[in-house]
PDB file of C-alpha atoms in Angstrom:
ATOM      1  CA  MET A   1     -12.821  -2.453  -8.093  1.00  0.00           C
ATOM      2  CA  ALA A   2     -11.939  -5.168 -10.500  1.00  0.00           C
ATOM      3  CA  ALA A   3     -12.974  -3.606 -14.190  1.00  0.00           C
ATOM      4  CA  ALA A   4     -15.873  -5.780 -14.198  1.00  0.00           C
ATOM      5  CA  CYS A   5     -17.102  -4.333 -11.144  1.00  0.00           C
ATOM      6  CA  LEU A   6     -16.638  -0.762 -12.238  1.00  0.00           C
ATOM      7  CA  LEU A   7     -17.752  -1.355 -16.059  1.00  0.00           C
ATOM      8  CA  ALA A   8     -20.340  -4.003 -16.105  1.00  0.00           C
ATOM      9  CA  ALA A   9     -21.753  -3.654 -12.663  1.00  0.00           C
ATOM     10  CA  GLY A  10     -21.735   0.068 -13.321  1.00  0.00           C
ATOM     11  CA  CYS A  11     -19.496   0.650  -9.736  1.00  0.00           C
ATOM     12  CA  CYS A  12     -18.302   4.204 -11.166  1.00  0.00           C
ATOM     13  CA  LYS A  13     -18.855   6.516 -14.422  1.00  0.00           C
ATOM     14  CA  PRO A  14     -16.018   8.911 -14.337  1.00  0.00           C
ATOM     15  CA  ASP A  15     -16.136  11.937 -16.390  1.00  0.00           C
ATOM     16  CA  ASN A  16     -13.261  12.635 -19.283  1.00  0.00           C
ATOM     17  CA  LYS A  17     -12.407  15.714 -17.114  1.00  0.00           C
ATOM     18  CA  PRO A  18      -9.000  15.009 -15.880  1.00  0.00           C
ATOM     19  CA  ALA A  19      -8.888  16.342 -12.145  1.00  0.00           C
ATOM     20  CA  GLY A  20      -5.879  17.710 -10.347  1.00  0.00           C
ATOM     21  CA  ILE A  21      -3.719  16.092  -8.140  1.00  0.00           C
ATOM     22  CA  ASP A  22      -3.441  17.176  -4.295  1.00  0.00           C
ATOM     23  CA  ALA A  23      -0.095  18.424  -4.237  1.00  0.00           C
ATOM     24  CA  ALA A  24       0.073  18.156  -0.373  1.00  0.00           C
ATOM     25  CA  ALA A  25      -0.434  14.324  -1.047  1.00  0.00           C
ATOM     26  CA  SER A  26       1.956  14.282  -3.186  1.00  0.00           C
ATOM     27  CA  ALA A  27       4.758  15.716  -1.427  1.00  0.00           C
ATOM     28  CA  SER A  28       3.913  13.586   1.367  1.00  0.00           C
ATOM     29  CA  ALA A  29       3.606  10.374  -0.169  1.00  0.00           C
ATOM     30  CA  THR A  30       7.237   8.990   0.384  1.00  0.00           C
ATOM     31  CA  THR A  31       7.239   9.375   3.760  1.00  0.00           C
ATOM     32  CA  SER A  32       7.063   6.498   6.002  1.00  0.00           C
ATOM     33  CA  ALA A  33       5.739   6.569   9.756  1.00  0.00           C
ATOM     34  CA  PRO A  34       4.293   4.745  12.857  1.00  0.00           C
ATOM     35  CA  LEU A  35       1.002   4.791  14.265  1.00  0.00           C
ATOM     36  CA  ALA A  36      -0.123   8.575  14.419  1.00  0.00           C
ATOM     37  CA  ALA A  37       2.182   9.898  11.827  1.00  0.00           C
ATOM     38  CA  VAL A  38       0.695   9.021   8.505  1.00  0.00           C
ATOM     39  CA  PRO A  39       1.104  12.794   7.178  1.00  0.00           C
ATOM     40  CA  GLY A  40      -1.908  14.764   8.115  1.00  0.00           C
ATOM     41  CA  ASP A  41      -3.410  12.053  10.337  1.00  0.00           C
ATOM     42  CA  ALA A  42      -4.623  13.150  13.815  1.00  0.00           C
ATOM     43  CA  GLU A  43      -2.368  12.555  16.907  1.00  0.00           C
ATOM     44  CA  ALA A  44      -2.889   9.646  18.507  1.00  0.00           C
ATOM     45  CA  ASP A  45      -1.582   8.486  21.790  1.00  0.00           C
ATOM     46  CA  SER A  46      -0.586   4.884  21.009  1.00  0.00           C
ATOM     47  CA  ALA A  47      -2.481   1.639  19.142  1.00  0.00           C
ATOM     48  CA  GLU A  48      -3.646   0.114  22.748  1.00  0.00           C
ATOM     49  CA  ASP A  49      -7.134  -0.587  23.603  1.00  0.00           C
ATOM     50  CA  THR A  50      -8.716   1.733  25.408  1.00  0.00           C
ATOM     51  CA  GLU A  51     -10.377   0.301  28.876  1.00  0.00           C
ATOM     52  CA  ALA A  52     -13.109   2.737  28.944  1.00  0.00           C
ATOM     53  CA  THR A  53     -16.440   1.635  28.382  1.00  0.00           C
ATOM     54  CA  SER A  54     -19.843   3.831  27.725  1.00  0.00           C
ATOM     55  CA  ALA A  55     -22.981   3.701  29.461  1.00  0.00           C
ATOM     56  CA  GLY A  56     -24.032   0.871  26.552  1.00  0.00           C
ATOM     57  CA  GLY A  57     -21.490  -1.823  27.638  1.00  0.00           C
ATOM     58  CA  CYS A  58     -19.208  -0.499  24.429  1.00  0.00           C
ATOM     59  CA  PRO A  59     -15.550   0.347  24.179  1.00  0.00           C
ATOM     60  CA  ASP A  60     -15.470   4.028  23.871  1.00  0.00           C
ATOM     61  CA  GLU A  61     -14.555   3.707  20.498  1.00  0.00           C
ATOM     62  CA  MET A  62     -17.935   1.876  19.583  1.00  0.00           C
ATOM     63  CA  GLN A  63     -21.173   2.485  19.594  1.00  0.00           C
ATOM     64  CA  ALA A  64     -23.758   0.809  21.349  1.00  0.00           C
ATOM     65  CA  VAL A  65     -26.617  -0.368  18.577  1.00  0.00           C
ATOM     66  CA  GLY A  66     -29.829  -1.767  20.934  1.00  0.00           C
ATOM     67  CA  LYS A  67     -28.948  -3.811  23.798  1.00  0.00           C
ATOM     68  CA  HIS A  68     -27.038  -6.120  22.609  1.00  0.00           C
ATOM     69  CA  LEU A  69     -24.473  -4.524  19.560  1.00  0.00           C
ATOM     70  CA  CYS A  70     -21.210  -2.797  19.549  1.00  0.00           C
ATOM     71  CA  VAL A  71     -20.104  -1.300  16.249  1.00  0.00           C
ATOM     72  CA  ASP A  72     -16.670   0.514  15.872  1.00  0.00           C
ATOM     73  CA  ARG A  73     -17.836   4.560  15.208  1.00  0.00           C
ATOM     74  CA  TRP A  74     -14.860   5.045  12.465  1.00  0.00           C
ATOM     75  CA  GLU A  75     -13.715   3.346   9.618  1.00  0.00           C
ATOM     76  CA  ALA A  76     -10.386   0.919  11.025  1.00  0.00           C
ATOM     77  CA  ILE A  77      -6.811   1.983  10.385  1.00  0.00           C
ATOM     78  CA  LEU A  78      -4.702  -1.338  10.755  1.00  0.00           C
ATOM     79  CA  VAL A  79      -1.363  -1.526  12.961  1.00  0.00           C
ATOM     80  CA  ASP A  80       0.672  -4.714  14.110  1.00  0.00           C
ATOM     81  CA  LYS A  81      -0.826  -6.530  16.869  1.00  0.00           C
ATOM     82  CA  ASP A  82       2.322  -7.361  18.516  1.00  0.00           C
ATOM     83  CA  THR A  83       4.518  -3.906  18.073  1.00  0.00           C
ATOM     84  CA  GLY A  84       1.633  -1.398  17.382  1.00  0.00           C
ATOM     85  CA  GLU A  85       3.403  -0.231  14.325  1.00  0.00           C
ATOM     86  CA  ARG A  86       1.242   1.411  12.256  1.00  0.00           C
ATOM     87  CA  LEU A  87       0.541  -0.419   8.878  1.00  0.00           C
ATOM     88  CA  SER A  88       0.563   1.404   5.458  1.00  0.00           C
ATOM     89  CA  PRO A  89      -2.906   2.336   4.297  1.00  0.00           C
ATOM     90  CA  TYR A  90      -1.797   2.558   0.727  1.00  0.00           C
ATOM     91  CA  TYR A  91      -0.371  -1.470   0.468  1.00  0.00           C
ATOM     92  CA  PRO A  92      -2.038  -4.769   1.177  1.00  0.00           C
ATOM     93  CA  LEU A  93      -0.901  -6.835   3.693  1.00  0.00           C
ATOM     94  CA  ASN A  94       1.201  -9.251   2.106  1.00  0.00           C
ATOM     95  CA  ARG A  95       4.919  -8.288   2.758  1.00  0.00           C
ATOM     96  CA  THR A  96       6.661  -9.939  -0.516  1.00  0.00           C
ATOM     97  CA  LEU A  97       3.339  -8.248  -2.765  1.00  0.00           C
ATOM     98  CA  ALA A  98       3.615  -4.999  -0.993  1.00  0.00           C
ATOM     99  CA  ILE A  99       7.190  -4.432  -1.726  1.00  0.00           C
ATOM    100  CA  LYS A 100       6.604  -5.675  -5.266  1.00  0.00           C
ATOM    101  CA  LEU A 101       4.009  -3.256  -5.819  1.00  0.00           C
ATOM    102  CA  GLU A 102       6.211  -0.655  -4.546  1.00  0.00           C
ATOM    103  CA  GLY A 103       9.015  -1.508  -6.965  1.00  0.00           C
ATOM    104  CA  GLU A 104       6.642  -1.865  -9.951  1.00  0.00           C
ATOM    105  CA  TRP A 105       4.412   1.441  -9.631  1.00  0.00           C
ATOM    106  CA  LYS A 106       7.921   3.364  -9.036  1.00  0.00           C
ATOM    107  CA  ASP A 107       8.323   2.407 -13.172  1.00  0.00           C
ATOM    108  CA  LYS A 108       4.650   2.116 -14.168  1.00  0.00           C
ATOM    109  CA  ARG A 109       3.930   5.859 -12.829  1.00  0.00           C
ATOM    110  CA  LYS A 110       6.445   7.088 -15.732  1.00  0.00           C
ATOM    111  CA  THR A 111       4.275   5.523 -18.543  1.00  0.00           C
ATOM    112  CA  LEU A 112       0.518   6.316 -17.730  1.00  0.00           C
ATOM    113  CA  GLY A 113      -1.521   9.576 -17.355  1.00  0.00           C
ATOM    114  CA  ASN A 114      -0.625  13.016 -17.975  1.00  0.00           C
ATOM    115  CA  ASP A 115       2.711  14.956 -16.640  1.00  0.00           C
ATOM    116  CA  GLN A 116       0.999  15.789 -13.241  1.00  0.00           C
ATOM    117  CA  ALA A 117       0.012  12.036 -12.883  1.00  0.00           C
ATOM    118  CA  LYS A 118       3.493  10.765 -13.781  1.00  0.00           C
ATOM    119  CA  ALA A 119       5.139  13.214 -11.663  1.00  0.00           C
ATOM    120  CA  MET A 120       3.388  12.034  -8.789  1.00  0.00           C
ATOM    121  CA  ASP A 121       5.536   9.878  -6.170  1.00  0.00           C
ATOM    122  CA  VAL A 122       4.523   6.422  -5.070  1.00  0.00           C
ATOM    123  CA  PRO A 123       4.044   6.177  -1.164  1.00  0.00           C
ATOM    124  CA  ALA A 124       7.425   4.711   0.692  1.00  0.00           C
ATOM    125  CA  LEU A 125       6.355   1.182   2.137  1.00  0.00           C
ATOM    126  CA  PRO A 126       7.274   1.390   6.145  1.00  0.00           C
ATOM    127  CA  GLU A 127      10.560   0.126   6.583  1.00  0.00           C
ATOM    128  CA  TRP A 128       9.110  -1.741   9.760  1.00  0.00           C
ATOM    129  CA  GLN A 129       6.561  -3.132   7.078  1.00  0.00           C
ATOM    130  CA  ARG A 130       9.205  -4.222   4.864  1.00  0.00           C
ATOM    131  CA  THR A 131      11.177  -6.055   6.780  1.00  0.00           C
ATOM    132  CA  HIS A 132       7.939  -7.841   9.068  1.00  0.00           C
ATOM    133  CA  ASP A 133       5.596  -9.918   8.184  1.00  0.00           C
ATOM    134  CA  ALA A 134       2.485  -8.017  10.316  1.00  0.00           C
ATOM    135  CA  GLU A 135      -0.199  -9.439  12.365  1.00  0.00           C
ATOM    136  CA  PRO A 136      -3.168  -7.006  11.405  1.00  0.00           C
ATOM    137  CA  LYS A 137      -4.961  -5.561  14.593  1.00  0.00           C
ATOM    138  CA  ALA A 138      -8.285  -3.358  13.523  1.00  0.00           C
ATOM    139  CA  VAL A 139      -7.786   0.247  15.524  1.00  0.00           C
ATOM    140  CA  SER A 140     -11.345   2.599  15.337  1.00  0.00           C
ATOM    141  CA  ARG A 141     -10.223   6.188  16.043  1.00  0.00           C
ATOM    142  CA  ALA A 142     -11.064   9.482  14.277  1.00  0.00           C
ATOM    143  CA  GLY A 143      -9.004  11.561  12.108  1.00  0.00           C
ATOM    144  CA  GLN A 144      -7.312   8.768  10.437  1.00  0.00           C
ATOM    145  CA  THR A 145      -6.883   7.557   7.192  1.00  0.00           C
ATOM    146  CA  PRO A 146      -8.369   4.360   7.343  1.00  0.00           C
ATOM    147  CA  ASN A 147      -6.545   1.697   5.501  1.00  0.00           C
ATOM    148  CA  GLY A 148      -7.428   0.232   2.085  1.00  0.00           C
ATOM    149  CA  TYR A 149      -6.137  -2.684   0.111  1.00  0.00           C
ATOM    150  CA  VAL A 150      -7.945  -5.183   2.878  1.00  0.00           C
ATOM    151  CA  SER A 151      -8.997  -8.732   2.242  1.00  0.00           C
ATOM    152  CA  GLY A 152     -11.906 -10.313   3.318  1.00  0.00           C
ATOM    153  CA  THR A 153      -9.825 -12.360   5.275  1.00  0.00           C
ATOM    154  CA  PHE A 154      -7.274 -10.033   6.683  1.00  0.00           C
ATOM    155  CA  ALA A 155     -10.485  -7.869   7.722  1.00  0.00           C
ATOM    156  CA  ARG A 156     -11.424 -11.025   9.725  1.00  0.00           C
ATOM    157  CA  ILE A 157      -8.081 -11.478  11.466  1.00  0.00           C
ATOM    158  CA  ALA A 158      -7.855  -7.655  12.189  1.00  0.00           C
ATOM    159  CA  CYS A 159     -11.169  -7.708  14.168  1.00  0.00           C
ATOM    160  CA  GLU A 160     -10.095 -10.952  15.925  1.00  0.00           C
ATOM    161  CA  ASN A 161      -6.940  -9.091  16.913  1.00  0.00           C
ATOM    162  CA  ALA A 162      -8.809  -6.680  18.475  1.00  0.00           C
ATOM    163  CA  GLY A 163     -11.092  -8.652  20.396  1.00  0.00           C
ATOM    164  CA  LYS A 164     -13.897  -8.173  18.100  1.00  0.00           C
ATOM    165  CA  ARG A 165     -15.257  -9.643  15.108  1.00  0.00           C
ATOM    166  CA  LEU A 166     -16.472  -9.012  11.331  1.00  0.00           C
ATOM    167  CA  CYS A 167     -20.146  -7.490  11.482  1.00  0.00           C
ATOM    168  CA  LYS A 168     -22.928  -9.407  10.327  1.00  0.00           C
ATOM    169  CA  ARG A 169     -24.861  -7.923   7.557  1.00  0.00           C
ATOM    170  CA  GLU A 170     -28.090  -7.057   8.931  1.00  0.00           C
ATOM    171  CA  GLU A 171     -25.839  -5.449  12.355  1.00  0.00           C
ATOM    172  CA  TRP A 172     -24.082  -3.627  10.197  1.00  0.00           C
ATOM    173  CA  LYS A 173     -26.966  -2.650   7.923  1.00  0.00           C
ATOM    174  CA  ARG A 174     -28.875  -1.677  11.442  1.00  0.00           C
ATOM    175  CA  ALA A 175     -25.855   0.389  12.762  1.00  0.00           C
ATOM    176  CA  CYS A 176     -25.996   2.526   9.084  1.00  0.00           C
ATOM    177  CA  ARG A 177     -29.559   3.117   9.318  1.00  0.00           C
ATOM    178  CA  GLY A 178     -29.425   4.451  12.887  1.00  0.00           C
ATOM    179  CA  ALA A 179     -31.605   4.740  15.768  1.00  0.00           C
ATOM    180  CA  ALA A 180     -34.428   6.360  13.202  1.00  0.00           C
ATOM    181  CA  ASP A 181     -34.265   3.508  10.573  1.00  0.00           C
ATOM    182  CA  ARG A 182     -33.487   5.367   7.665  1.00  0.00           C
ATOM    183  CA  GLN A 183     -31.990   4.640   4.342  1.00  0.00           C
ATOM    184  CA  PHE A 184     -28.909   7.045   4.749  1.00  0.00           C
ATOM    185  CA  PRO A 185     -27.126   7.959   7.363  1.00  0.00           C
ATOM    186  CA  TYR A 186     -28.511  11.135   7.264  1.00  0.00           C
ATOM    187  CA  GLY A 187     -32.591  10.746   6.224  1.00  0.00           C
ATOM    188  CA  ASP A 188     -34.503   9.030   4.240  1.00  0.00           C
ATOM    189  CA  HIS A 189     -33.581  10.378   0.700  1.00  0.00           C
ATOM    190  CA  TYR A 190     -30.510  10.674  -1.019  1.00  0.00           C
ATOM    191  CA  LYS A 191     -28.313  13.936  -1.219  1.00  0.00           C
ATOM    192  CA  GLN A 192     -25.520  14.195  -3.194  1.00  0.00           C
ATOM    193  CA  GLY A 193     -22.176  15.280  -0.930  1.00  0.00           C
ATOM    194  CA  GLN A 194     -23.548  14.044   2.504  1.00  0.00           C
ATOM    195  CA  CYS A 195     -21.409  11.465   2.352  1.00  0.00           C
ATOM    196  CA  ASN A 196     -18.350  10.641   0.227  1.00  0.00           C
ATOM    197  CA  VAL A 197     -20.040   8.386  -2.305  1.00  0.00           C
ATOM    198  CA  PHE A 198     -20.651   8.747  -6.105  1.00  0.00           C
ATOM    199  CA  ARG A 199     -17.904  11.132  -6.951  1.00  0.00           C
ATOM    200  CA  ALA A 200     -17.513  12.562 -10.554  1.00  0.00           C
ATOM    201  CA  ASN A 201     -14.437  11.033 -10.866  1.00  0.00           C
ATOM    202  CA  HIS A 202     -12.262   8.110 -10.274  1.00  0.00           C
ATOM    203  CA  PRO A 203      -8.295   7.980  -8.980  1.00  0.00           C
ATOM    204  CA  ALA A 204      -7.512   5.724 -11.807  1.00  0.00           C
ATOM    205  CA  ALA A 205      -8.990   7.834 -14.448  1.00  0.00           C
ATOM    206  CA  ILE A 206      -6.974  10.497 -13.258  1.00  0.00           C
ATOM    207  CA  LEU A 207      -3.440   8.628 -12.709  1.00  0.00           C
ATOM    208  CA  HIS A 208      -3.962   6.041 -15.535  1.00  0.00           C
ATOM    209  CA  ASP A 209      -6.477   7.718 -17.865  1.00  0.00           C
ATOM    210  CA  ASP A 210      -8.430   4.382 -17.385  1.00  0.00           C
ATOM    211  CA  ALA A 211     -11.158   3.976 -14.487  1.00  0.00           C
ATOM    212  CA  SER A 212     -10.830   0.197 -14.850  1.00  0.00           C
ATOM    213  CA  MET A 213      -7.007  -0.599 -14.518  1.00  0.00           C
ATOM    214  CA  GLY A 214      -3.896   0.022 -11.745  1.00  0.00           C
ATOM    215  CA  HIS A 215      -6.255  -0.809  -8.901  1.00  0.00           C
ATOM    216  CA  LEU A 216      -3.317  -1.807  -6.864  1.00  0.00           C
ATOM    217  CA  ASP A 217      -1.768   1.572  -7.911  1.00  0.00           C
ATOM    218  CA  PRO A 218      -0.346   2.479  -4.228  1.00  0.00           C
ATOM    219  CA  ARG A 219      -1.022   6.293  -5.407  1.00  0.00           C
ATOM    220  CA  LEU A 220      -4.831   5.752  -5.389  1.00  0.00           C
ATOM    221  CA  LEU A 221      -5.855   6.506  -2.154  1.00  0.00           C
ATOM    222  CA  LEU A 222      -3.535   9.840  -2.343  1.00  0.00           C
ATOM    223  CA  VAL A 223      -5.271  11.318  -5.184  1.00  0.00           C
ATOM    224  CA  SER A 224      -7.689  14.347  -4.933  1.00  0.00           C
ATOM    225  CA  ASP A 225     -10.599  16.137  -7.201  1.00  0.00           C
ATOM    226  CA  LYS A 226     -12.069  19.541  -7.119  1.00  0.00           C
ATOM    227  CA  GLU A 227     -14.018  18.024  -4.403  1.00  0.00           C
ATOM    228  CA  GLY A 228     -11.141  17.176  -2.181  1.00  0.00           C
ATOM    229  CA  PRO A 229      -9.338  13.806  -0.811  1.00  0.00           C
ATOM    230  CA  PHE A 230     -11.002  10.857  -2.430  1.00  0.00           C
ATOM    231  CA  LEU A 231     -10.628   8.907   0.306  1.00  0.00           C
ATOM    232  CA  ARG A 232     -10.923  11.421   3.526  1.00  0.00           C
ATOM    233  CA  LYS A 233      -9.928  10.860   7.557  1.00  0.00           C
ATOM    234  CA  THR A 234     -12.402   9.153   9.287  1.00  0.00           C
ATOM    235  CA  GLY A 235     -15.106  10.796  10.709  1.00  0.00           C
ATOM    236  CA  THR A 236     -14.182  14.426   8.798  1.00  0.00           C
ATOM    237  CA  THR A 237     -17.777  13.977   6.435  1.00  0.00           C
ATOM    238  CA  ALA A 238     -20.164  15.567   9.411  1.00  0.00           C
ATOM    239  CA  THR A 239     -23.023  14.992   7.567  1.00  0.00           C
ATOM    240  CA  CYS A 240     -22.298  11.442   7.430  1.00  0.00           C
ATOM    241  CA  ARG A 241     -23.376  10.473  10.794  1.00  0.00           C
ATOM    242  CA  SER A 242     -25.710   7.367  11.618  1.00  0.00           C
ATOM    243  CA  GLU A 243     -26.888   8.482  14.595  1.00  0.00           C
ATOM    244  CA  TRP A 244     -27.979   6.431  17.716  1.00  0.00           C
ATOM    245  CA  GLY A 245     -29.153   9.363  20.490  1.00  0.00           C
ATOM    246  CA  LYS A 246     -26.278  11.671  20.880  1.00  0.00           C
ATOM    247  CA  GLU A 247     -23.814   9.507  19.362  1.00  0.00           C
ATOM    248  CA  ALA A 248     -23.460   8.167  15.940  1.00  0.00           C
ATOM    249  CA  LEU A 249     -20.991   6.433  13.530  1.00  0.00           C
ATOM    250  CA  TYR A 250     -19.223   7.902  10.483  1.00  0.00           C
ATOM    251  CA  ASP A 251     -18.780   6.756   7.530  1.00  0.00           C
ATOM    252  CA  MET A 252     -20.738   3.961   7.188  1.00  0.00           C
ATOM    253  CA  VAL A 253     -21.687   5.044   3.205  1.00  0.00           C
ATOM    254  CA  GLY A 254     -19.237   5.917   1.380  1.00  0.00           C
ATOM    255  CA  ASN A 255     -14.988   6.492   1.647  1.00  0.00           C
ATOM    256  CA  LEU A 256     -14.282   2.642   1.649  1.00  0.00           C
ATOM    257  CA  ASP A 257     -16.580  -0.649   0.879  1.00  0.00           C
ATOM    258  CA  GLU A 258     -16.136  -2.501   4.547  1.00  0.00           C
ATOM    259  CA  TRP A 259     -15.968  -6.477   4.454  1.00  0.00           C
ATOM    260  CA  VAL A 260     -18.833  -8.383   6.159  1.00  0.00           C
ATOM    261  CA  ASP A 261     -18.840 -11.647   7.850  1.00  0.00           C
ATOM    262  CA  ASP A 262     -20.244 -13.857   4.436  1.00  0.00           C
ATOM    263  CA  PRO A 263     -18.943 -17.111   3.567  1.00  0.00           C
ATOM    264  CA  LYS A 264     -18.861 -15.970  -0.212  1.00  0.00           C
ATOM    265  CA  GLY A 265     -17.645 -12.731   0.572  1.00  0.00           C
ATOM    266  CA  MET A 266     -19.384  -9.421   0.584  1.00  0.00           C
ATOM    267  CA  PHE A 267     -18.563  -5.738   1.650  1.00  0.00           C
ATOM    268  CA  VAL A 268     -21.131  -3.120   2.083  1.00  0.00           C
ATOM    269  CA  GLY A 269     -21.824   0.879   2.063  1.00  0.00           C
ATOM    270  CA  ALA A 270     -20.082   1.877  -1.429  1.00  0.00           C
ATOM    271  CA  PHE A 271     -16.554   3.628  -1.744  1.00  0.00           C
ATOM    272  CA  PHE A 272     -16.090   6.787  -2.866  1.00  0.00           C
ATOM    273  CA  SER A 273     -16.399   6.894  -6.639  1.00  0.00           C
ATOM    274  CA  ARG A 274     -19.233   3.966  -6.539  1.00  0.00           C
ATOM    275  CA  ALA A 275     -21.990   5.081  -8.147  1.00  0.00           C
ATOM    276  CA  ARG A 276     -24.897   3.807  -6.188  1.00  0.00           C
ATOM    277  CA  LYS A 277     -27.795   6.040  -4.039  1.00  0.00           C
ATOM    278  CA  ASP A 278     -29.037   2.878  -2.099  1.00  0.00           C
ATOM    279  CA  GLY A 279     -27.600   4.155   0.746  1.00  0.00           C
ATOM    280  CA  CYS A 280     -27.333   1.389   3.623  1.00  0.00           C
ATOM    281  CA  ASP A 281     -28.432  -0.924   1.251  1.00  0.00           C
ATOM    282  CA  ALA A 282     -25.576  -0.900  -0.896  1.00  0.00           C
ATOM    283  CA  ALA A 283     -23.539  -4.226  -1.400  1.00  0.00           C
ATOM    284  CA  ILE A 284     -21.504  -6.181  -3.426  1.00  0.00           C
ATOM    285  CA  THR A 285     -21.380  -9.824  -3.595  1.00  0.00           C
ATOM    286  CA  ALA A 286     -19.132 -10.273  -6.687  1.00  0.00           C
ATOM    287  CA  HIS A 287     -15.966 -10.926  -5.256  1.00  0.00           C
ATOM    288  CA  PRO A 288     -14.424 -13.869  -2.886  1.00  0.00           C
ATOM    289  CA  ASN A 289     -12.916 -12.973   0.958  1.00  0.00           C
ATOM    290  CA  GLY A 290      -9.513 -13.077  -0.907  1.00  0.00           C
ATOM    291  CA  TYR A 291     -10.077 -10.293  -3.035  1.00  0.00           C
ATOM    292  CA  PHE A 292      -8.785  -6.729  -2.018  1.00  0.00           C
ATOM    293  CA  ASP A 293      -7.816  -3.417  -3.766  1.00  0.00           C
ATOM    294  CA  TYR A 294      -7.432   0.384  -2.802  1.00  0.00           C
ATOM    295  CA  SER A 295     -11.300   0.368  -2.182  1.00  0.00           C
ATOM    296  CA  LEU A 296     -11.791  -2.292   0.648  1.00  0.00           C
ATOM    297  CA  GLY A 297     -11.551  -1.911   4.513  1.00  0.00           C
ATOM    298  CA  VAL A 298     -13.281  -2.921   7.411  1.00  0.00           C
ATOM    299  CA  ARG A 299     -14.889  -1.602  10.516  1.00  0.00           C
ATOM    300  CA  CYS A 300     -15.663  -4.110  13.116  1.00  0.00           C
ATOM    301  CA  CYS A 301     -18.545  -5.272  15.817  1.00  0.00           C
ATOM    302  CA  LYS A 302     -18.551  -7.381  19.169  1.00  0.00           C
ATOM    303  CA  ASP A 303     -21.476  -8.166  21.553  1.00  0.00           C
ATOM    304  CA  ALA A 304     -22.194  -5.953  24.375  1.00  0.00           C
ATOM    305  CA  GLY A 305     -20.393  -6.588  27.505  1.00  0.00           C
ATOM    306  CA  GLU A 306     -18.121  -8.690  26.097  1.00  0.00           C
TER     307      GLU A 306
END
C-alpha cells in the first residue's frame, strides 16, 4: 500500500532481515505469455465463460452463498474481453503507464536493494498488451496467478464484462465467514499461517530496503521469502477455505486485498503482508476507487439464477 497506509495505519511491519528472492520467479520474469501460460500457472483451456451451473443456480466457478447470491471461488485473473488474451498480473491496466513502468524499473532496479535484488529482472509486458488497449474481464479459476495492480474502477469494469458485479461489503463478508458464520475462513480464532496474511517480510523491503516505497515495481509479486512466494496461486492455500457445505471459496483472507462496491472506495480481506488479525472483518477505506498498487485485486458477485 502507499506509505500512509503501510506505516501510519500499520499495514505491515517487516523485519530487518533481507529475505531471498525466488530464483525461479526471477528466471521466469522475462517471459510474456497468453492465458494459462503465466509461468507456473495451471493449464487452462480458454478464457471463455463456463456454461455449467451448479445446484445453487451459480456458475461452476462461483459459490452459492445462501439462496440468492453467487461469489467467485477464486481471486480473479484478467483477460481481454474481446480476444481472451491474458493480461499481465504484474502491471496496471493502463497501457501507457504499463509501458512507462516497465522501462523505468529496468533502470531503477539497478540502484535499489542488495545485489540479489538489483539482479532480479523486470517481467516483460506481453507484446499484445503493449500494442492494444485492453478491455478487462474477470475470470475465476484455480491454480492461476491473480492480477494485482487493479484499481476499484477497473475492478468494477472487469466484473461487469464477465456478466457479474462487484460484491457489496456485507455480501463479501458473509461469503468469507462461511456457512458456520466464523470470523476467519477456518474458525473463530486467528491462527498464523492458515491464510496468506501477516507475513514476516514485505517484498518492497526486500527489493528496495524500504517497505514504504516503489509500490508500482512490476517485480513485487514475483518475490519470495522463507515462507515461499508472497503472492500465491489461487486456491493453493488449502487451509484458507470459506466453507459452504462440501464446497468453498479460497483466499478471502490474505493473498490480495479485494475491491468491493463502495462509492468512496473500499477493499477488504487484507493482502499477504498486511499486519491484520481480524480476518473477514478487515477493510481499508483510505483510498478512492481510482487507486491501485501491487496488492489490489478483485473477485466478483452475481445474483443467483441470472
